[in-house]
Amino acid sequence: MLPLAAQASCESVKADITQKIVGNGVPESGFRLDIVPNDSADQAGGQVVGHCENDTQKIVYIRSAEGTDAGVAASDAPSP
């Protein structure tokens, strides 16, 4: 039962980050947030914007091509 509670914690952190990004004017269709193990964060192809589960998981911001300019850099992601 503990892993479910820990996952819920990651989901709540992810939801908080999503609200902040949307609040900065980025449409929800313009990005996604992935929860990945620490050792996979470098291969996720995005920017780490948060962490959860006692810092064993990272939340990675990945900007989608839909509705965005090709020249927009991932550096436009919010700071953690």
mmCIF file of C-alpha atoms in Angstrom:
data_model
loop_
_atom_site.group_PDB
_atom_site.id
_atom_site.type_symbol
_atom_site.label_atom_id
_atom_site.label_comp_id
_atom_site.label_asym_id
_atom_site.label_seq_id
_atom_site.Cartn_x
_atom_site.Cartn_y
_atom_site.Cartn_z
ATOM 1 C CA MET A 1 0.000 0.000 0.000
ATOM 2 C CA LEU A 2 2.921 2.366 0.566
ATOM 3 C CA PRO A 3 3.940 2.490 -3.129
ATOM 4 C CA LEU A 4 0.413 3.623 -4.017
ATOM 5 C CA ALA A 5 0.621 6.434 -1.471
ATOM 6 C CA ALA A 6 4.063 7.394 -2.761
ATOM 7 C CA GLN A 7 2.776 7.434 -6.343
ATOM 8 C CA ALA A 8 -0.129 9.650 -5.291
ATOM 9 C CA SER A 9 2.450 12.046 -3.882
ATOM 10 C CA CYS A 10 4.201 12.167 -7.277
ATOM 11 C CA GLU A 11 0.865 12.736 -8.976
ATOM 12 C CA SER A 12 0.069 15.653 -6.660
ATOM 13 C CA VAL A 13 3.490 17.221 -7.287
ATOM 14 C CA LYS A 14 2.965 16.723 -11.024
ATOM 15 C CA ALA A 15 -0.480 18.372 -10.786
ATOM 16 C CA ASP A 16 0.986 21.366 -8.922
ATOM 17 C CA ILE A 17 3.693 21.804 -11.571
ATOM 18 C CA THR A 18 1.099 21.490 -14.348
ATOM 19 C CA GLN A 19 -0.955 24.286 -12.751
ATOM 20 C CA LYS A 20 2.110 26.552 -12.587
ATOM 21 C CA ILE A 21 3.023 25.921 -16.233
ATOM 22 C CA VAL A 22 -0.553 26.509 -17.416
ATOM 23 C CA GLY A 23 -0.656 29.626 -15.224
ATOM 24 C CA ASN A 24 2.357 30.915 -17.162
ATOM 25 C CA GLY A 25 0.339 30.759 -20.370
ATOM 26 C CA VAL A 26 1.418 27.387 -21.788
ATOM 27 C CA PRO A 27 -1.590 25.344 -22.954
ATOM 28 C CA GLU A 28 -1.849 21.817 -21.534
ATOM 29 C CA SER A 29 -1.654 20.509 -25.095
ATOM 30 C CA GLY A 30 1.747 22.196 -25.468
ATOM 31 C CA PHE A 31 3.671 20.017 -23.013
ATOM 32 C CA ARG A 32 3.672 16.879 -20.954
ATOM 33 C CA LEU A 33 5.182 15.943 -17.615
ATOM 34 C CA ASP A 34 6.649 12.479 -17.170
ATOM 35 C CA ILE A 35 7.520 10.816 -13.864
ATOM 36 C CA VAL A 36 10.714 8.818 -14.334
ATOM 37 C CA PRO A 37 13.221 7.060 -12.058
ATOM 38 C CA ASN A 38 16.298 9.145 -11.256
ATOM 39 C CA ASP A 39 18.542 6.947 -13.398
ATOM 40 C CA SER A 40 16.306 7.537 -16.442
ATOM 41 C CA ALA A 41 15.951 11.316 -16.111
ATOM 42 C CA ASP A 42 18.860 12.066 -18.471
ATOM 43 C CA GLN A 43 17.333 9.884 -21.191
ATOM 44 C CA ALA A 44 13.821 11.334 -20.870
ATOM 45 C CA GLY A 45 14.506 14.033 -23.449
ATOM 46 C CA GLY A 46 13.283 16.991 -21.420
ATOM 47 C CA GLN A 47 14.060 19.262 -18.508
ATOM 48 C CA VAL A 48 13.788 18.090 -14.898
ATOM 49 C CA VAL A 49 11.332 20.436 -13.176
ATOM 50 C CA GLY A 50 10.646 18.534 -9.959
ATOM 51 C CA HIS A 51 11.195 15.434 -7.878
ATOM 52 C CA CYS A 52 9.156 13.188 -5.601
ATOM 53 C CA GLU A 53 9.158 9.888 -3.682
ATOM 54 C CA ASN A 54 11.999 10.968 -1.409
ATOM 55 C CA ASP A 55 13.955 12.161 -4.461
ATOM 56 C CA THR A 56 13.900 8.732 -6.144
ATOM 57 C CA GLN A 57 11.716 9.970 -9.030
ATOM 58 C CA LYS A 58 12.090 13.027 -11.261
ATOM 59 C CA ILE A 59 9.373 14.983 -13.037
ATOM 60 C CA VAL A 60 10.478 15.844 -16.559
ATOM 61 C CA TYR A 61 8.969 18.649 -18.667
ATOM 62 C CA ILE A 62 8.725 17.820 -22.364
ATOM 63 C CA ARG A 63 7.435 20.471 -24.735
ATOM 64 C CA SER A 64 5.256 19.063 -27.496
ATOM 65 C CA ALA A 65 5.446 20.241 -31.090
ATOM 66 C CA GLU A 66 1.670 20.686 -31.228
ATOM 67 C CA GLY A 67 0.717 24.342 -31.112
ATOM 68 C CA THR A 68 4.267 25.605 -30.589
ATOM 69 C CA ASP A 69 6.893 27.186 -32.787
ATOM 70 C CA ALA A 70 9.747 24.927 -33.843
ATOM 71 C CA GLY A 71 12.220 27.563 -32.634
ATOM 72 C CA VAL A 72 11.027 27.549 -29.028
ATOM 73 C CA ALA A 73 13.669 26.046 -26.774
ATOM 74 C CA ALA A 74 13.093 23.690 -23.863
ATOM 75 C CA SER A 75 14.815 26.344 -21.733
ATOM 76 C CA ASP A 76 11.432 28.087 -21.624
ATOM 77 C CA ALA A 77 10.339 25.477 -19.084
ATOM 78 C CA PRO A 78 9.723 26.750 -15.554
ATOM 79 C CA SER A 79 12.386 26.413 -12.903
ATOM 80 C CA PRO A 80 11.842 23.659 -10.304
#
